[in-house]
Amino acid sequence: MNLAEVAKRAGVSMATVSRALNNPSIVKSHTRARVIKAVAELKYHPNLHARTLAGGRSRTIGMIVSNMENPFFLDIFRQLEADALAANFEVIVANTDYQPARLVSSIRLMIGRRVAGLAVVVSEMDPYLIDELTDSSIPVVFHDVGTARENITNIRVNYRNGIEKIVRYLHSLGHERMAFVGHHASLGPTSERQTSFSRAVVQCSPPVEFRSVTHADGFEGGRLATRELLATGFEPTAIVCVNDFMAVGVLRELREHGLRIPQDVAVTGFDNIKLSEFSSPPLTTVHIPRQQIGHIAFECLVPGRNSPRIPGREIVIDPEFVVRESTGPAKKK
Amino acid sequence: MNLAEVAKRAGVSMATVSRALNNPSIVKSHTRARVIKAVAELKYHPNLHARTLAGGRSRTIGMIVSNMENPFFLDIFRQLEADALAANFEVIVANTDYQPARLVSSIRLMIGRRVAGLAVVVSEMDPYLIDELTDSSIPVVFHDVGTARENITNIRVNYRNGIEKIVRYLHSLGHERMAFVGHHASLGPTSERQTSFSRAVVQCSPPVEFRSVTHADGFEGGRLATRELLATGFEPTAIVCVNDFMAVGVLRELREHGLRIPQDVAVTGFDNIKLSEFSSPPLTTVHIPRQQIGHIAFECLVPGRNSPRIPGREIVIDPEFVVRESTGPAKKK
DNA sequence: TTGAAAGCGCTACCAG
DNA sequence: CTGGTAGCGCTTTCAA
């Protein structure tokens, strides 16, 4: 089923069918009606590949994330998609599961699709890809990783700041034995949090004893990390988690060990995903404005007429500390 | 950057470049090497639209879900994607947010993309779409909604069975005031659970007093539904939720009202998403085998050589009851 | 083993 | 306002 058949059925030329479909206002309403009718009767669906190829442009935005399962990424996607839909774009997502090889193939795939813009919200990164993207001249937005370029905007979160707020707060509550639960210690954005943690903790006085442990991102990872941590004999009075997602697993394991939160152990998350309000107890965390990030991403990729394109920009976001019920004064010995 | 430029640079014809890329073994290794080199130097990325258009086939599978945020859908997607990747396909997802209009446009989009197969895992459905899909002759798998046809396979879950197990169990524990918390009462699969609930409850003896309440899918919806329920003055000893996702919101609101789970109120979920193990308390629920569903979907869409295509099939899945800690004996008055 | 050329289905330009 | 037609970038015969 193609344009030619529709044209024949409607008794007009292919060009007219094309116009009736893409720019209805410039076709006489009578003609348009015949076309619409033929389209419906034939259940015609334009071949989008042909359309994109012929038109040269694509109304598709690509997005690549590290872990769709983590609501953090999903929230950014949802906002980006909402904005895109409103502007008559669509978004296609790819998931890397934190695997650099999958990031490479996803990026290639997106370039191959000639997306109108690409949002890369991942933790892993290969500098060669930056070049490849620069050369492709596709508008790109990176979150956390990457380098600003002519066609590349960079969104960064001041993780250090967020972590420091957490550590200071815990320290002010008298915590002197802390642990950090993370994932993928070798990847930029997550290791940044871990490093910031160590740095902040070292500066405390009275001094704080601390330890770090790493597992996969997710509930299960949080649980296993905690299990491992407690098995070492270390008894933290506070556990700082790299994100809320893992923190929920941490809560679970602590409870399994008969530890109460926050009376026996304080726990903090990061990101402020919806679930952090619904966990038990609700998590003290750091808010990363995912909606705002999604918004910014879209604006960078598809600048509206009132928001001019600002190339090679770097945007820094300062996170906000949110106190809930998973933290309290350190337990007295 | 296109084939012609690569061909020129490599000093061969376009046809040869194409072959070197798609079917390397039939090109002399020396020639192939020159092509590979040219491709790399030029950072050439084949235009996938042109490729699909010329080739006539697409190695893309489409998937449409109602609510990406609900891990239930995500789990099916993950399995489908894993299988697809292994077979060198890719998957693109679309999200409808339970809006029939978005289902329509998503399906049109997928047909327009000429996907190799389409998995529709939604709750809403318009019978007209079935025809449209039948005519498109694209292999389709429906979950929960739809009708088996020549090119359409149907996966169904015996919700009634699952709900009955829950109600019987609760009743055997002495619960005589139950509530059902659902979402989208007008949509097939969710209303089926609600209807099954009413039906099961009515058959109980001693009789059970019951009520149903509906809100949006999600934590917040579960919370609001519960708030509304309690505001009526009804004091259920057990709340049966349409899914785990909402159940977590229910737990939270009950706790807010000073009610203990399961001592004061028993709560059950549905689906057995990962979170149900990590909530506090872990949820008694019904397991829907999402991995299996994802698997089946892929097999139906892209039948391997050892698994012949079985058209017009209807597959029924019987869910399994999972008891955890969110349920217990009814509170004595 | 390689090259030439005919489409794939559509858009967009140029005439009328 | 409508029709004719030249590509868009690639795959795939058919020949060599």
XYZ file of C-alpha atoms (C1' of nucleotides) in Angstrom:
698
model
C 0.000 0.000 0.000
C 1.659 3.185 -1.117
C 1.117 6.715 -2.253
C 0.627 5.703 -5.865
C -2.281 3.436 -5.051
C -3.933 6.061 -2.929
C -3.438 8.584 -5.707
C -4.993 6.290 -8.254
C -7.977 5.568 -6.056
C -8.527 9.233 -5.292
C -8.028 10.120 -8.931
C -5.304 12.643 -8.208
C -1.527 12.764 -8.415
C 0.882 11.482 -5.811
C 1.979 15.005 -5.149
C -1.527 16.004 -4.218
C -1.932 13.087 -1.872
C 1.316 14.008 -0.220
C 0.185 17.585 0.217
C -3.239 16.615 1.457
C -1.534 14.609 4.143
C 1.268 16.928 5.157
C -0.113 20.339 4.474
C -3.872 20.002 4.190
C -4.566 23.713 4.043
C -3.043 24.134 0.595
C -5.318 21.569 -1.008
C -8.844 22.354 -2.123
C -11.169 20.904 0.454
C -13.040 18.808 -2.061
C -9.856 17.206 -3.296
C -8.640 16.724 0.206
C -11.830 14.915 1.130
C -11.367 12.445 -1.711
C -7.850 11.791 -0.602
C -8.830 11.290 3.009
C -11.486 8.887 1.877
C -9.090 6.872 -0.237
C -6.591 6.761 2.601
C -9.202 5.423 4.977
C -10.579 2.877 2.535
C -7.158 1.549 1.728
C -6.024 1.728 5.348
C -2.995 3.491 4.030
C -0.109 4.171 6.410
C 2.657 6.347 5.043
C 6.048 4.689 5.097
C 7.951 6.784 7.585
C 11.309 5.647 6.334
C 10.553 6.867 2.863
C 9.211 10.071 4.299
C 12.295 10.750 6.354
C 14.563 9.818 3.510
C 12.836 12.040 1.004
C 12.217 14.885 3.396
C 15.735 14.894 4.696
C 14.609 15.675 8.229
C 13.363 13.539 11.035
C 10.970 14.424 13.800
C 12.469 11.891 16.109
C 14.586 12.532 19.150
C 16.800 9.830 20.544
C 17.492 9.259 24.186
C 20.011 6.878 25.697
C 19.934 5.908 29.357
C 21.973 3.595 31.548
C 19.198 1.885 33.412
C 15.574 2.290 32.480
C 14.625 0.424 35.593
C 15.878 3.207 37.777
C 13.032 5.720 38.002
C 15.544 8.513 37.890
C 16.114 7.950 34.188
C 12.496 7.289 33.538
C 11.498 10.624 35.004
C 13.818 12.505 32.703
C 12.517 10.518 29.784
C 8.918 11.268 30.677
C 9.485 14.991 30.711
C 11.477 14.927 27.519
C 8.796 12.877 25.860
C 6.043 15.178 27.063
C 7.821 18.205 25.622
C 8.578 16.348 22.436
C 5.015 15.219 21.922
C 3.795 18.744 22.445
C 6.095 19.897 19.661
C 5.057 17.015 17.461
C 8.275 15.080 17.863
C 8.646 11.565 19.099
C 11.279 10.050 21.291
C 12.926 6.700 21.036
C 14.902 5.355 23.959
C 17.760 2.962 24.174
C 19.066 1.317 27.282
C 22.725 0.512 27.919
C 22.619 -1.259 31.279
C 25.812 0.614 32.087
C 27.684 -1.275 29.374
C 30.016 0.911 27.327
C 29.687 -1.418 24.345
C 25.962 -0.898 24.320
C 26.435 2.837 24.529
C 28.537 2.691 21.408
C 26.045 0.653 19.449
C 23.137 2.760 20.672
C 24.801 5.939 19.563
C 25.580 4.454 16.173
C 22.003 3.350 15.874
C 20.748 6.819 16.673
C 23.063 8.428 14.173
C 21.975 5.860 11.627
C 18.420 6.911 12.270
C 19.390 10.494 11.655
C 17.613 11.647 14.793
C 16.861 15.332 15.061
C 18.566 15.421 18.430
C 20.090 13.079 20.961
C 19.946 13.105 24.752
C 22.569 10.948 26.396
C 21.840 10.338 30.047
C 24.330 7.712 31.036
C 27.193 7.169 33.424
C 29.635 5.464 31.114
C 31.453 7.289 28.334
C 34.098 6.763 25.718
C 35.778 9.995 24.598
C 35.923 8.730 21.043
C 32.155 8.900 20.947
C 32.287 12.599 21.607
C 34.204 13.056 18.378
C 31.884 10.808 16.503
C 28.942 12.842 17.716
C 30.639 16.125 17.052
C 31.249 15.081 13.475
C 27.692 13.920 13.037
C 26.617 17.483 13.775
C 23.472 16.203 15.424
C 22.418 18.383 18.364
C 23.377 16.474 21.487
C 22.767 16.913 25.181
C 24.802 15.036 27.700
C 23.927 14.573 31.302
C 26.825 13.979 33.669
C 29.284 12.801 31.062
C 30.681 14.409 27.950
C 32.241 17.622 26.847
C 30.588 20.759 25.546
C 31.151 21.366 21.837
C 29.644 23.262 18.999
C 26.678 20.931 18.818
C 26.931 19.496 22.310
C 25.364 20.875 25.448
C 26.366 19.557 28.804
C 24.206 19.278 31.869
C 26.044 18.625 35.068
C 24.887 18.118 38.606
C 27.015 19.304 41.444
C 27.151 15.962 43.197
C 29.899 17.015 45.504
C 27.719 19.709 46.885
C 24.861 17.302 47.461
C 27.014 14.725 49.167
C 28.601 17.336 51.377
C 25.211 18.476 52.576
C 24.393 14.919 53.535
C 27.654 14.265 55.337
C 27.556 17.538 57.218
C 24.030 16.913 58.291
C 24.799 13.423 59.522
C 27.896 14.602 61.280
C 25.956 17.332 63.014
C 23.658 14.619 64.297
C 26.636 12.956 65.897
C 27.291 10.166 63.411
C 30.878 8.980 63.596
C 30.725 5.715 61.696
C 29.446 6.053 58.165
C 29.312 3.879 55.092
C 28.816 4.653 51.438
C 26.829 2.293 49.256
C 27.429 2.782 45.554
C 27.451 1.078 42.205
C 29.969 1.077 39.382
C 32.810 2.736 41.243
C 34.680 3.141 37.984
C 32.087 5.290 36.247
C 32.322 9.054 36.411
C 29.143 10.320 38.006
C 28.801 7.588 40.583
C 32.449 7.585 41.546
C 32.217 11.339 41.886
C 29.696 10.824 44.642
C 31.869 8.264 46.318
C 34.937 10.467 46.137
C 32.996 13.436 47.431
C 31.855 11.297 50.292
C 35.352 10.299 51.284
C 36.577 13.830 50.966
C 33.777 15.258 53.052
C 34.096 12.600 55.679
C 37.832 13.049 56.071
C 37.339 16.681 56.896
C 35.023 15.949 59.801
C 36.029 16.530 63.344
C 35.530 14.722 65.543
C 36.754 12.233 62.972
C 34.486 9.816 61.249
C 35.275 6.218 60.585
C 34.030 5.193 57.140
C 33.872 2.518 54.523
C 32.561 2.135 50.982
C 30.942 -0.795 49.285
C 29.728 -1.282 45.759
C 27.152 -3.445 44.035
C 24.837 -3.399 41.051
C 22.339 -0.563 40.781
C 18.962 -1.557 42.152
C 17.127 -2.941 45.168
C 19.016 -6.172 45.110
C 22.343 -4.376 44.819
C 21.545 -2.237 47.828
C 20.622 -5.276 49.811
C 23.744 -7.210 48.904
C 26.015 -4.267 49.505
C 24.591 -3.889 52.975
C 24.893 -7.562 53.694
C 28.517 -7.445 52.706
C 29.126 -4.323 54.714
C 27.681 -5.729 57.899
C 29.531 -8.985 57.393
C 32.818 -7.139 57.789
C 31.887 -6.358 61.351
C 31.756 -2.647 60.700
C 28.742 -1.128 62.424
C 27.876 2.136 60.746
C 25.395 4.458 62.407
C 24.679 6.029 59.035
C 24.653 4.726 55.473
C 24.893 7.149 52.581
C 23.572 5.659 49.349
C 24.499 6.697 45.852
C 20.811 6.823 44.953
C 17.325 6.205 46.294
C 16.887 3.087 44.252
C 19.658 1.281 46.068
C 18.695 2.845 49.386
C 15.412 0.954 49.363
C 17.368 -2.283 49.195
C 19.561 -1.064 52.024
C 16.548 -0.387 54.214
C 15.299 -3.865 53.635
C 18.537 -5.578 54.553
C 19.029 -3.500 57.669
C 15.582 -4.438 58.851
C 16.420 -8.052 58.162
C 19.255 -7.666 60.631
C 16.896 -6.321 63.236
C 18.165 -2.783 62.894
C 15.682 0.049 63.170
C 15.791 3.076 60.911
C 16.665 5.732 61.890
C 17.120 4.795 65.571
C 19.877 2.257 64.985
C 21.085 3.299 61.555
C 20.377 6.427 59.535
C 20.048 6.013 55.779
C 20.153 8.600 53.023
C 19.350 8.333 49.353
C 19.995 10.514 46.348
C 17.800 11.713 43.466
C 14.500 12.074 45.340
C 12.571 9.692 43.148
C 8.906 9.268 43.929
C 9.578 6.015 45.697
C 11.692 7.800 48.292
C 8.506 9.326 49.688
C 6.800 5.977 49.777
C 9.465 3.853 51.321
C 9.316 3.058 54.966
C 10.576 5.222 56.444
C 10.559 7.917 53.764
C 14.099 8.729 52.740
C 16.197 11.712 53.550
C 17.695 12.447 50.161
C 18.976 15.010 47.714
C 16.655 16.288 45.059
C 17.832 16.172 41.471
C 15.348 18.109 39.356
C 14.640 15.506 36.728
C 11.798 17.404 35.162
C 13.988 20.408 34.740
C 16.680 18.264 33.201
C 14.215 16.776 30.755
C 13.002 20.259 29.881
C 16.450 21.645 29.354
C 17.378 18.680 27.240
C 14.468 19.249 24.940
C 15.091 22.965 24.660
C 18.681 22.325 23.721
C 17.774 19.796 21.095
C 14.826 21.556 19.545
C 15.145 25.216 20.327
C 11.864 27.031 19.999
C 11.674 30.350 18.196
C 11.818 32.233 21.477
C 14.686 30.269 22.923
C 17.683 30.621 20.689
C 20.109 27.774 20.372
C 23.092 28.226 22.633
C 25.845 25.964 21.415
C 28.634 24.539 23.450
C 26.939 25.376 26.668
C 27.551 23.797 30.030
C 24.722 23.907 32.533
C 25.300 23.136 36.179
C 22.511 22.141 38.498
C 22.745 22.537 42.217
C 20.841 19.890 44.103
C 18.697 20.466 47.127
C 18.770 18.594 50.403
C 15.514 16.963 51.541
C 15.139 15.747 55.102
C 12.636 12.999 55.805
C 12.397 10.270 58.363
C 15.235 7.918 57.544
C 17.768 9.995 59.432
C 18.080 10.962 63.076
C 20.603 11.425 65.833
C 23.362 8.864 66.073
C 22.740 6.035 68.449
C 24.660 6.322 71.684
C 27.021 3.460 72.284
C 28.129 11.268 4.255
C 26.772 8.464 2.127
C 27.598 5.273 0.353
C 28.784 7.045 -2.770
C 31.434 8.978 -0.897
C 32.649 5.886 0.859
C 32.756 4.065 -2.467
C 34.773 6.835 -4.060
C 37.217 6.940 -1.192
C 37.656 3.195 -1.204
C 37.944 3.158 -4.961
C 35.146 0.641 -5.411
C 31.504 0.716 -6.397
C 28.610 1.432 -4.092
C 27.445 -2.114 -4.508
C 30.702 -3.399 -3.146
C 30.589 -1.139 -0.143
C 27.087 -2.310 0.558
C 28.163 -5.917 0.360
C 31.258 -5.368 2.458
C 29.028 -3.975 5.157
C 26.124 -6.383 5.048
C 27.653 -9.578 3.859
C 31.390 -9.304 4.399
C 32.149 -12.901 3.512
C 31.338 -12.463 -0.156
C 33.852 -9.677 -0.643
C 37.520 -10.303 -1.201
C 39.283 -9.588 2.050
C 41.580 -7.010 0.540
C 38.699 -5.053 -0.898
C 36.809 -5.364 2.320
C 39.712 -3.923 4.263
C 39.818 -0.845 2.041
C 36.102 -0.348 2.555
C 36.337 -0.718 6.310
C 39.129 1.796 6.322
C 37.183 4.316 4.284
C 34.155 3.864 6.509
C 36.193 4.566 9.599
C 37.996 7.562 8.139
C 34.809 9.138 6.987
C 32.954 8.202 10.166
C 30.288 6.863 7.899
C 26.984 5.773 9.438
C 24.586 4.026 7.073
C 21.233 5.736 6.810
C 18.899 3.231 8.377
C 15.855 4.690 6.707
C 17.331 4.214 3.288
C 18.412 0.754 4.232
C 14.975 -0.270 5.425
C 13.335 1.312 2.438
C 15.568 -0.370 -0.078
C 15.732 -3.671 1.691
C 12.021 -3.864 2.302
C 12.510 -5.419 5.716
C 13.099 -3.997 9.128
C 14.875 -5.517 12.084
C 12.876 -3.474 14.513
C 10.196 -4.703 16.845
C 7.681 -2.294 18.289
C 6.221 -2.473 21.750
C 3.402 -0.411 23.161
C 2.708 -0.216 26.871
C 0.207 1.634 29.013
C 2.497 2.861 31.729
C 6.240 2.589 31.512
C 6.479 3.771 35.072
C 4.868 0.623 36.324
C 7.653 -1.932 36.605
C 5.275 -4.587 35.401
C 5.489 -3.272 31.865
C 9.156 -2.574 32.121
C 9.891 -6.157 33.041
C 8.137 -7.474 29.977
C 9.987 -4.967 27.873
C 13.326 -5.954 29.310
C 12.849 -9.592 28.459
C 11.558 -8.832 25.010
C 14.493 -6.541 24.394
C 16.978 -9.103 25.641
C 15.613 -11.724 23.275
C 15.473 -9.232 20.446
C 19.056 -8.100 20.917
C 20.213 -11.689 20.948
C 18.561 -12.191 17.575
C 19.973 -8.950 16.270
C 16.707 -7.053 16.397
C 16.002 -3.873 18.241
C 12.932 -2.785 20.105
C 11.304 0.568 20.224
C 8.723 1.327 22.892
C 5.834 3.689 22.991
C 3.884 4.687 26.026
C 0.145 5.417 26.029
C -0.490 6.460 29.623
C -3.742 4.514 29.355
C -5.061 6.966 26.773
C -6.859 5.279 23.887
C -5.977 8.162 21.584
C -2.318 7.585 22.225
C -2.733 3.908 21.554
C -4.155 4.743 18.164
C -1.354 7.075 17.238
C 1.291 4.716 18.564
C -0.032 1.863 16.504
C -0.142 4.036 13.415
C 3.404 5.106 14.094
C 4.553 1.530 14.398
C 2.836 0.519 11.186
C 4.361 3.538 9.518
C 7.742 2.322 10.656
C 6.995 -1.047 9.121
C 8.115 -2.854 12.234
C 8.871 -6.525 11.884
C 6.526 -7.287 14.752
C 4.451 -5.486 17.336
C 3.806 -6.307 20.979
C 0.843 -4.482 22.453
C 0.796 -4.655 26.223
C -1.910 -2.236 27.190
C -5.206 -2.138 28.996
C -7.165 0.051 26.641
C -8.323 -1.126 23.226
C -10.400 -0.030 20.286
C -11.726 -2.923 18.199
C -11.161 -0.958 15.023
C -7.459 -1.169 15.681
C -7.623 -4.931 15.521
C -8.827 -4.669 11.939
C -6.217 -2.134 11.083
C -3.530 -4.427 12.437
C -4.987 -7.467 10.766
C -4.883 -5.686 7.439
C -1.334 -4.521 7.989
C -0.342 -8.197 8.180
C 2.362 -7.344 10.688
C 2.839 -10.093 13.263
C 1.207 -8.855 16.449
C 1.048 -10.063 20.018
C -1.513 -8.697 22.400
C -1.405 -9.006 26.123
C -4.749 -8.849 27.899
C -6.639 -7.117 25.124
C -7.325 -8.032 21.545
C -8.554 -10.919 19.501
C -6.586 -13.752 17.952
C -6.352 -13.563 14.166
C -4.246 -14.859 11.366
C -1.356 -12.594 12.288
C -2.360 -11.914 15.882
C -1.456 -13.942 18.921
C -3.158 -13.314 22.200
C -1.693 -13.712 25.638
C -4.172 -13.695 28.463
C -3.797 -13.942 32.186
C -6.451 -15.622 34.221
C -7.014 -12.703 36.537
C -10.159 -14.144 37.951
C -8.255 -17.103 39.173
C -5.634 -14.929 40.826
C -8.149 -12.720 42.538
C -10.123 -15.687 43.773
C -7.032 -17.116 45.403
C -6.520 -13.857 47.229
C -10.091 -13.498 48.392
C -10.317 -17.093 49.553
C -7.097 -16.784 51.435
C -8.174 -13.605 53.166
C -11.541 -15.034 53.970
C -9.947 -18.111 55.475
C -8.036 -15.752 57.742
C -11.318 -14.393 59.017
C -11.505 -11.145 57.061
C -15.072 -9.941 56.720
C -14.615 -6.368 55.585
C -12.627 -6.022 52.413
C -11.906 -3.251 49.949
C -10.621 -3.288 46.388
C -8.279 -0.559 45.205
C -8.065 -0.292 41.440
C -7.427 2.053 38.575
C -9.302 2.680 35.351
C -12.441 0.749 36.205
C -13.570 1.032 32.614
C -10.623 -0.774 31.060
C -10.800 -4.470 30.399
C -7.994 -6.101 32.331
C -8.280 -3.956 35.427
C -12.038 -4.072 35.585
C -11.804 -7.816 35.196
C -9.912 -7.919 38.453
C -12.460 -5.709 40.129
C -15.369 -7.765 38.862
C -13.680 -10.969 39.888
C -13.204 -9.474 43.309
C -16.861 -8.629 43.729
C -17.914 -11.988 42.444
C -15.572 -13.864 44.733
C -16.499 -11.814 47.732
C -20.199 -12.247 47.241
C -19.821 -15.986 47.395
C -18.180 -15.912 50.791
C -19.865 -17.187 53.862
C -19.874 -15.880 56.445
C -20.632 -12.892 54.239
C -18.101 -10.219 53.550
C -18.822 -6.535 53.465
C -16.908 -4.862 50.650
C -16.267 -1.715 48.720
C -14.252 -0.643 45.684
C -12.385 2.542 44.988
C -10.462 3.709 41.976
C -7.609 6.132 41.314
C -4.721 6.619 38.935
C -2.161 3.845 38.622
C 0.839 4.480 40.832
C 1.963 5.179 44.387
C 0.047 8.395 44.605
C -3.106 6.783 43.257
C -2.906 4.050 45.859
C -2.497 6.595 48.569
C -5.391 8.741 47.445
C -7.672 5.779 46.940
C -6.993 4.671 50.477
C -7.534 8.116 51.859
C -10.872 8.290 50.126
C -11.811 4.848 51.282
C -11.105 5.546 54.923
C -12.888 8.863 54.720
C -16.137 7.056 54.027
C -15.925 5.551 57.467
C -15.595 2.042 56.118
C -12.986 0.138 58.090
C -11.701 -2.734 56.016
C -9.576 -5.395 57.641
C -8.139 -6.255 54.247
C -7.398 -4.259 51.105
C -6.968 -6.041 47.796
C -5.035 -3.950 45.279
C -5.183 -4.232 41.530
C -1.384 -4.254 41.415
C 1.724 -3.991 43.555
C 2.531 -0.549 42.330
C -0.612 0.915 43.856
C -0.327 -1.322 46.910
C 2.840 0.472 47.968
C 0.893 3.712 48.052
C -1.821 2.005 50.050
C 0.688 0.823 52.635
C 1.949 4.312 53.062
C -1.445 5.876 53.604
C -2.534 3.215 56.064
C 0.566 3.829 58.099
C -0.187 7.517 58.008
C -3.467 6.698 59.693
C -1.659 4.798 62.401
C -2.769 1.439 61.089
C -0.334 -1.441 61.293
C 0.095 -3.933 58.495
C -0.890 -6.712 58.721
C -2.122 -6.540 62.310
C -4.771 -3.889 61.695
C -5.193 -4.180 57.946
C -4.018 -6.847 55.550
C -2.919 -5.678 52.088
C -2.409 -7.653 48.905
C -0.844 -6.650 45.616
C -0.788 -8.171 42.159
C 1.989 -8.819 39.612
C 4.824 -9.616 42.020
C 7.114 -6.869 40.821
C 10.529 -6.694 42.422
C 9.417 -3.849 44.645
C 6.852 -6.092 46.318
C 9.708 -7.942 48.003
C 11.283 -4.718 49.134
C 8.288 -2.895 50.495
C 7.671 -2.867 54.175
C 6.173 -5.250 54.869
C 6.813 -7.342 51.761
C 3.586 -7.850 49.867
C 1.437 -10.890 49.581
C 0.695 -10.881 45.894
C 0.012 -12.872 42.754
C 2.864 -13.627 40.439
C 2.467 -12.765 36.780
C 5.396 -14.279 34.887
C 6.588 -11.218 33.034
C 9.711 -12.838 31.745
C 7.719 -15.633 30.273
C 5.366 -13.146 28.680
C 8.262 -11.249 27.159
C 9.702 -14.500 25.854
C 6.467 -15.675 24.348
C 5.927 -12.315 22.746
C 9.267 -12.456 21.023
C 8.802 -16.015 19.867
C 5.471 -15.130 18.351
C 6.839 -12.129 16.543
C 10.096 -13.597 15.321
C 9.677 -17.337 15.236
C 13.005 -19.127 15.257
C 13.646 -21.985 12.863
C 12.898 -24.513 15.585
C 9.741 -22.834 16.791
C 7.283 -22.649 13.945
C 4.925 -19.761 13.710
C 1.553 -20.615 15.155
C -0.929 -18.066 13.898
C -4.109 -17.015 15.588
C -3.105 -18.554 18.845
C -4.468 -17.703 22.263
C -2.210 -18.378 25.219
C -3.568 -18.351 28.750
C -1.349 -17.902 31.754
C -2.353 -19.039 35.186
C -0.938 -16.869 37.931
C 0.511 -18.110 41.162
C -0.280 -16.933 44.657
C 2.632 -15.634 46.742
C 2.231 -15.185 50.470
C 4.459 -12.702 52.230
C 4.102 -10.549 55.293
C 1.469 -8.005 54.402
C -1.365 -10.366 55.259
C -2.395 -12.047 58.466
C -5.433 -13.012 60.499
C -8.247 -10.500 60.695
C -8.189 -8.228 63.677
C -10.748 -9.128 66.296
C -13.252 -6.399 66.973
C 34.404 -11.067 -7.158
C 32.824 -6.595 -8.743
C 30.117 -2.829 -11.272
C 25.926 -0.637 -13.315
C 21.432 0.543 -12.715
C 16.631 -0.201 -11.325
C 13.834 0.646 -7.850
C 12.022 1.106 -2.465
C 7.992 5.196 -1.152
C 7.993 9.659 -0.426
C 8.848 14.946 -0.655
C 9.695 19.108 -2.920
C 10.586 21.777 -6.685
C 9.135 23.571 -11.067
C 5.498 24.158 -14.363
C 1.052 24.974 -15.641
C -4.486 24.602 -6.637
C -2.554 20.478 -9.073
C 0.642 17.364 -11.888
C 5.154 15.731 -13.364
C 9.494 14.307 -11.847
C 14.088 14.384 -9.811
C 16.191 12.799 -6.196
C 16.853 11.022 -0.766
C 20.631 6.622 0.328
C 20.512 2.150 0.080
C 19.904 -2.984 -1.592
C 19.647 -6.104 -5.121
C 19.201 -8.168 -9.413
C 21.757 -8.730 -13.807
C 26.014 -8.646 -16.351
C 30.650 -8.744 -16.792
